[in-house]
Coordinates of C-alpha atoms in Angstrom, one line a residue:
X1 CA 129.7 130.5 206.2
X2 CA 130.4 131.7 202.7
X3 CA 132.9 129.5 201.6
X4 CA 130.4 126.4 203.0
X5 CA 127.5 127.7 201.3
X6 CA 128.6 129.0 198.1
X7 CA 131.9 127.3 196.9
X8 CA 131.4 128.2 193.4
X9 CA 130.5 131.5 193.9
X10 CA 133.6 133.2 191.9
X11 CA 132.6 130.3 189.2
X12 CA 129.2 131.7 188.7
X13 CA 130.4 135.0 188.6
X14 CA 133.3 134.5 186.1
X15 CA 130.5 132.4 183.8
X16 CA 128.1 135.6 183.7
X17 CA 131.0 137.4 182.7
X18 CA 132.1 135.3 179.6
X19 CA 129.0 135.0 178.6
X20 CA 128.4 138.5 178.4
X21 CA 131.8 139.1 176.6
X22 CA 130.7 136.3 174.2
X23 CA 127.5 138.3 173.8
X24 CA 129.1 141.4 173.2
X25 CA 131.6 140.3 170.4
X26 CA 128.7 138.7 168.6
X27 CA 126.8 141.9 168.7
X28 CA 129.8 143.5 167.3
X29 CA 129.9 140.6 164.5
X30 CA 126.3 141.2 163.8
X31 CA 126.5 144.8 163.3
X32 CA 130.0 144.9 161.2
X33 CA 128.5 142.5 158.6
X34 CA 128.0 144.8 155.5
X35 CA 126.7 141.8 153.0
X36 CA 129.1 142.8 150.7
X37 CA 133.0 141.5 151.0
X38 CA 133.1 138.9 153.6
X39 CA 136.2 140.1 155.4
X40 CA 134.7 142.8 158.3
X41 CA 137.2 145.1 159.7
X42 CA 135.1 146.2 162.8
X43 CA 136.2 149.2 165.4
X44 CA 133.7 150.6 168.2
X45 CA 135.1 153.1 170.6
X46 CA 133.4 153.2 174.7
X47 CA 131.5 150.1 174.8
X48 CA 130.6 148.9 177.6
X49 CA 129.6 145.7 179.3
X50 CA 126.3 145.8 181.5
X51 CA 125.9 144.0 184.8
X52 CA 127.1 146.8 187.4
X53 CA 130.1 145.6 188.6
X54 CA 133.1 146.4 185.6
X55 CA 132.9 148.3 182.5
X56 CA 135.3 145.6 180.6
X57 CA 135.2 147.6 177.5
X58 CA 134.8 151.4 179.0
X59 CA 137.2 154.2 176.9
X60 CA 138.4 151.4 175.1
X61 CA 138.9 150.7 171.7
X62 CA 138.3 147.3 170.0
X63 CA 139.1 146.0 166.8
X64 CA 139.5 143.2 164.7
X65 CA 138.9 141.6 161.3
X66 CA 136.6 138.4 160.9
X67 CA 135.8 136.1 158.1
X68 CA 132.3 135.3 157.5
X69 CA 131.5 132.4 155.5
X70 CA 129.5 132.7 152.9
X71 CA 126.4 131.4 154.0
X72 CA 126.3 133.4 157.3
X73 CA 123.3 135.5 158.4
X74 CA 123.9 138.5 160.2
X75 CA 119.7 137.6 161.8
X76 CA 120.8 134.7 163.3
X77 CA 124.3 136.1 164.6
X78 CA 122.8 138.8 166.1
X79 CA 119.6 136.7 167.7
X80 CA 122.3 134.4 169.2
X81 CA 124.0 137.5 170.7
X82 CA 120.9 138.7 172.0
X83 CA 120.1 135.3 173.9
X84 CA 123.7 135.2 175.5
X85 CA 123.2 138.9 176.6
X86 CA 119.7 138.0 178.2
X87 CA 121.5 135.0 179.9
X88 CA 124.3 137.1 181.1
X89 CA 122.4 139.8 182.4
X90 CA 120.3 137.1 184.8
X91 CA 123.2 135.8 186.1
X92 CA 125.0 138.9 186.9
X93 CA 121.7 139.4 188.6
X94 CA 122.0 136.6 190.6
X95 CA 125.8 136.9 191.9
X96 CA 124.3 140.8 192.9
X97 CA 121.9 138.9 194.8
X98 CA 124.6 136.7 196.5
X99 CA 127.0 139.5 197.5
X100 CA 123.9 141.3 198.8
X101 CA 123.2 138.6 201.0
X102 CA 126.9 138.0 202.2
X103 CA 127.9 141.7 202.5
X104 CA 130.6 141.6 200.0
X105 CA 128.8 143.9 197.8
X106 CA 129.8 147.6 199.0
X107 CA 126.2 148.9 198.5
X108 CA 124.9 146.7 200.1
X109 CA 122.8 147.4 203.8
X110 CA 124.0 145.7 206.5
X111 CA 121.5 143.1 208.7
X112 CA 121.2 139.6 210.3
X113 CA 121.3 137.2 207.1
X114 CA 119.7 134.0 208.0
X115 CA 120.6 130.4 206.9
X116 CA 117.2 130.5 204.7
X117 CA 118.5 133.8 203.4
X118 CA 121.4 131.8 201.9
X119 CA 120.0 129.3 200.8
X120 CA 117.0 130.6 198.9
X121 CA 119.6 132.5 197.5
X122 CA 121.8 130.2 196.6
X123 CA 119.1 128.2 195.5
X124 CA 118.3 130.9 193.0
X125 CA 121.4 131.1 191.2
X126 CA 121.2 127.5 190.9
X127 CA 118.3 127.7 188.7
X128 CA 119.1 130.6 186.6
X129 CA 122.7 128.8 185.5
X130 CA 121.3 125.6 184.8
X131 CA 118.2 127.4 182.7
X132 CA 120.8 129.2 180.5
X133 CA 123.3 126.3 180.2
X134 CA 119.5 124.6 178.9
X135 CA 119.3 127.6 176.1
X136 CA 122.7 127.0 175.1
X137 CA 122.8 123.3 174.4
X138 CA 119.0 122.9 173.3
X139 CA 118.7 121.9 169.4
X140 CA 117.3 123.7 167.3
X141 CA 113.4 124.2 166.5
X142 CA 112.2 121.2 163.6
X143 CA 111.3 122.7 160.4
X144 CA 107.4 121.6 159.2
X145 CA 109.1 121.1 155.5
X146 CA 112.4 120.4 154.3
X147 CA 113.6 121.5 150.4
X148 CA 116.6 120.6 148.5
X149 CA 118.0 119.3 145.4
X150 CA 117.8 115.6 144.6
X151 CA 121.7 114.9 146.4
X152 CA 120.1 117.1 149.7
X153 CA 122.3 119.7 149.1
X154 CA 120.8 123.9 147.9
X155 CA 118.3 123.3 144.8
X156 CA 119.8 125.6 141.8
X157 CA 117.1 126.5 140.1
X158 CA 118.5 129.0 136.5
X159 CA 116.4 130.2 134.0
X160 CA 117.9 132.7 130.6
X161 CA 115.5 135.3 129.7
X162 CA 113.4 134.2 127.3
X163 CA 113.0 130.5 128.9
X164 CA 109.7 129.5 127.8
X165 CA 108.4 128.0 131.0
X166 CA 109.3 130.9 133.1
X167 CA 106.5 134.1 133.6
X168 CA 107.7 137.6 135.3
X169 CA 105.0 140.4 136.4
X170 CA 106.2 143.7 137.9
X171 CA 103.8 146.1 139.2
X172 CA 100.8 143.7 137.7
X173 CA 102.6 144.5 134.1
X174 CA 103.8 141.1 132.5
X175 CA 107.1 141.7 131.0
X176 CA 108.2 140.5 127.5
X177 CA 108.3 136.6 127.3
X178 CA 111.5 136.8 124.8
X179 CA 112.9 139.5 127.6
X180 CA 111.3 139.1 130.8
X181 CA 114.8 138.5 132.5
X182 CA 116.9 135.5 133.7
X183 CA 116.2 134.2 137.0
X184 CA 118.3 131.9 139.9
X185 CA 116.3 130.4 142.8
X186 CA 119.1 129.1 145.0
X187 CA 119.1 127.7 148.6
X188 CA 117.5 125.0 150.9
X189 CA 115.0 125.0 153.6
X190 CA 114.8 122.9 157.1
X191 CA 117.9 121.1 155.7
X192 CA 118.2 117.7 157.3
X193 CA 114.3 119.0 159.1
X194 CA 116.2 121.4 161.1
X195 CA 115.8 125.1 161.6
X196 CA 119.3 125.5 158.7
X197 CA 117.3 127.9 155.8
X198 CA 119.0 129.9 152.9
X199 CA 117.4 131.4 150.0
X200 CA 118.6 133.7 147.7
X201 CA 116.9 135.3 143.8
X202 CA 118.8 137.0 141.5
X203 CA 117.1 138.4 138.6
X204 CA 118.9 139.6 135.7
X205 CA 116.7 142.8 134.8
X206 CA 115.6 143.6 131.2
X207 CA 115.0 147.0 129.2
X208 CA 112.4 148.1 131.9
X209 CA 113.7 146.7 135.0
X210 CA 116.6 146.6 136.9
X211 CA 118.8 143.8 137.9
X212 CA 118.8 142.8 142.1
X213 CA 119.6 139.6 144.3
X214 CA 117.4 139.0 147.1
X215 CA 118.1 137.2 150.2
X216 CA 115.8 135.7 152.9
X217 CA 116.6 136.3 156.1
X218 CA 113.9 135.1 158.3
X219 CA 111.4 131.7 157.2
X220 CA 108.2 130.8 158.2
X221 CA 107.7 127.2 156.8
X222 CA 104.6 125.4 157.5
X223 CA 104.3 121.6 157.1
X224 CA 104.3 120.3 153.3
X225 CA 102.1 117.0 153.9
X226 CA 100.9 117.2 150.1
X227 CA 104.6 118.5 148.9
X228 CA 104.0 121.6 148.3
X229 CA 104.6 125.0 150.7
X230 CA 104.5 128.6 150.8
X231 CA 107.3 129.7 153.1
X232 CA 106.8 133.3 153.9
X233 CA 109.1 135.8 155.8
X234 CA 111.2 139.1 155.2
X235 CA 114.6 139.4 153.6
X236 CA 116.7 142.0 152.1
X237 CA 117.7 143.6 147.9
X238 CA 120.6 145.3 147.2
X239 CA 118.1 147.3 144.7
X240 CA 116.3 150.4 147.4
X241 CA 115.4 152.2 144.1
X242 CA 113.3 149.7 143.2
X243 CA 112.1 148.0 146.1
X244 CA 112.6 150.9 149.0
X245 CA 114.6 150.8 152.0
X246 CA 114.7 147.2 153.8
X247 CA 113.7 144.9 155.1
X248 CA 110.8 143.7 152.5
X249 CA 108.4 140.8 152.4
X250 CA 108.4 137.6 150.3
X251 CA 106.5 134.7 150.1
X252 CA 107.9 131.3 148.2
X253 CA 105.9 129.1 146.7
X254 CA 107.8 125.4 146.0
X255 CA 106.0 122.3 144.7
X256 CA 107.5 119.0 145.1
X257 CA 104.9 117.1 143.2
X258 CA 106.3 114.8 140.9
X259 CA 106.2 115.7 137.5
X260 CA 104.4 119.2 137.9
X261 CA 107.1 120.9 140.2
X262 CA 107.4 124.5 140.2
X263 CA 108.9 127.4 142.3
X264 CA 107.3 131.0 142.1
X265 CA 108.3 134.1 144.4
X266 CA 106.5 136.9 145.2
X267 CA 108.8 140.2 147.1
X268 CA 107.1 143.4 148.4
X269 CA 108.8 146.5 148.9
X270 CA 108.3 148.4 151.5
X271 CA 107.3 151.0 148.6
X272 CA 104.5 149.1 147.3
X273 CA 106.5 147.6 144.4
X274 CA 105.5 143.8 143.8
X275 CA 107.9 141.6 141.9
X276 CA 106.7 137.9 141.0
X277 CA 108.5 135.4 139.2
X278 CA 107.1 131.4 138.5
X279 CA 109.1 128.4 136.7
X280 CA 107.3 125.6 135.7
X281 CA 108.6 122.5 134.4
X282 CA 111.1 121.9 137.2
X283 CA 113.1 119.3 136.8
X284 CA 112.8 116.5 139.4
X285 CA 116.3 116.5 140.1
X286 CA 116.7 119.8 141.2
X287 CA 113.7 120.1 143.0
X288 CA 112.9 118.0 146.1
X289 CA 110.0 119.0 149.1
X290 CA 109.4 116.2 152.0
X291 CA 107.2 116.4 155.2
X292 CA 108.9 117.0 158.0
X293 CA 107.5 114.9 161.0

């Protein structure tokens, strides 16, 4: 009866379990990334996978070194990982459900199993594979605004300190405009109108404050039907002195209009502290914000 009903039973079963290991080694990805070199060397001692049946990784040790390139997000890496775990964990659920039914499992109670039994069962498993085959191969989310440079590739965006069309305020105090600190707006958002975002600042400090690089790690990006957008979203500094511990907020600011454009950014610690920093006069090469539809 088994082998008529469920012919890929040990398919589905082996599938939850790749999965899970896929899961699980992009959890450990996730969490080895450091932001700083880009060459991980990652060790975690008794971890286990879930599901019931075998701890795969129980008392064991894993290890191994992974290059990240240099526009990878440890966010995304680790939302990825989180999916594939959900996945795996529903159909692990599943092929528990099917060795319940046909006895195979030894917990499970013994009974009359009827030919509905099976195939509601079977039925069930069904589902659950083909919806997370459907998470894996769906396309990413459309963007509501895309921005580049004028070739489609990251706008570039560098100021000196001093640059007469730039404007810093820290704390409500405007610094110096002959030292208020070089600035670099670099990245792209919705490239190609899909959900591909980078954005990093880097300020270059001055006699009151310090030096940091920002990066974005999660974008909210609202449609831009009059080219302009405020993106908002949280990110990470490498400056906890002056900002406090991460995550903090940000909101971007980039207008596309032709021969006004602009790009201002405004971070908030999770301290309080508020850094803002606007550039006018953007030239119309490096700056480009369409519509998405």
């Amino acid at each position: 009866m088994s082998q008529a009903y469920f012919p890929n039973f040990s398919l589905r079963f082996r599938s939850a379990f790749r999965m899970e290991a896929l899961a699980v080694r992009q959890v450990l990805l996730a969490r080895g990334y450091s932001g700083g070199g880009r060459q991980i060397e990652t060790e975690f001692t008794s971890m286990s996978c879930s599901g019931g049946h075998k701890n795969y990784l129980d008392e064991s040790e894993v290890s191994y070194t992974v290059e990240f390139e240099d526009n990878t997000d440890p966010n995304s890496i680790l939302s990825d990982a989180l999916e594939n775990l959900e996945n795996a964990e529903e159909i692990n659920e599943a092929a528990e459900n099917i060795q319940q039914v046909l006895g195979t499992d030894p917990e499970s109670t013994e009974g009359s199993v009827t030919l509905n039994d099976l195939l509601a069962v079977n039925e069930l498993a069904d589902e659950t594979l083909q919806q997370a085959i459907s998470d894996e191969l769906a396309p990413p989310p459309i963007c509501g605004c895309m921005a580049t440079n004028q070739a489609g590739n990251n706008f570039d965006i560098n100021r000196g300190t001093g640059d007469n069309f730039t404007t810093v305020i820290v704390n409500a105090v405007v610094q110096p405009p002959n030292d208020h600190g070089s600035v670099i707006y670099n990245g792209h958002i919705c490239q190609s109108c899909m959900s591909d975002n980078e954005f990093t600042f880097t300020y270059g400090g001055n006699d009151t404050v310090p030096a940091f690089v920002f990066t974005a790690t999660t974008f909210n990006v609202p449609h831009c039907a009059n080219q302009i957008v405020t993106i908002t979203g949280q990110g990470i500094t490498d400056n906890p002195a002056l900002f406090g511990p991460n995550p903090v907020s940000y909101s971007l600011v980039l207008n596309g209009v032709m021969g006004s454009k602009s790009i201002s950014i405004l971070i908030t610690g999770s301290n309080g502290t508020t850094f803002f920093a606007t550039t006018t006069q953007v030239g119309n090469g490096e700056l480009v914000v369409t519509n998405c539809p």
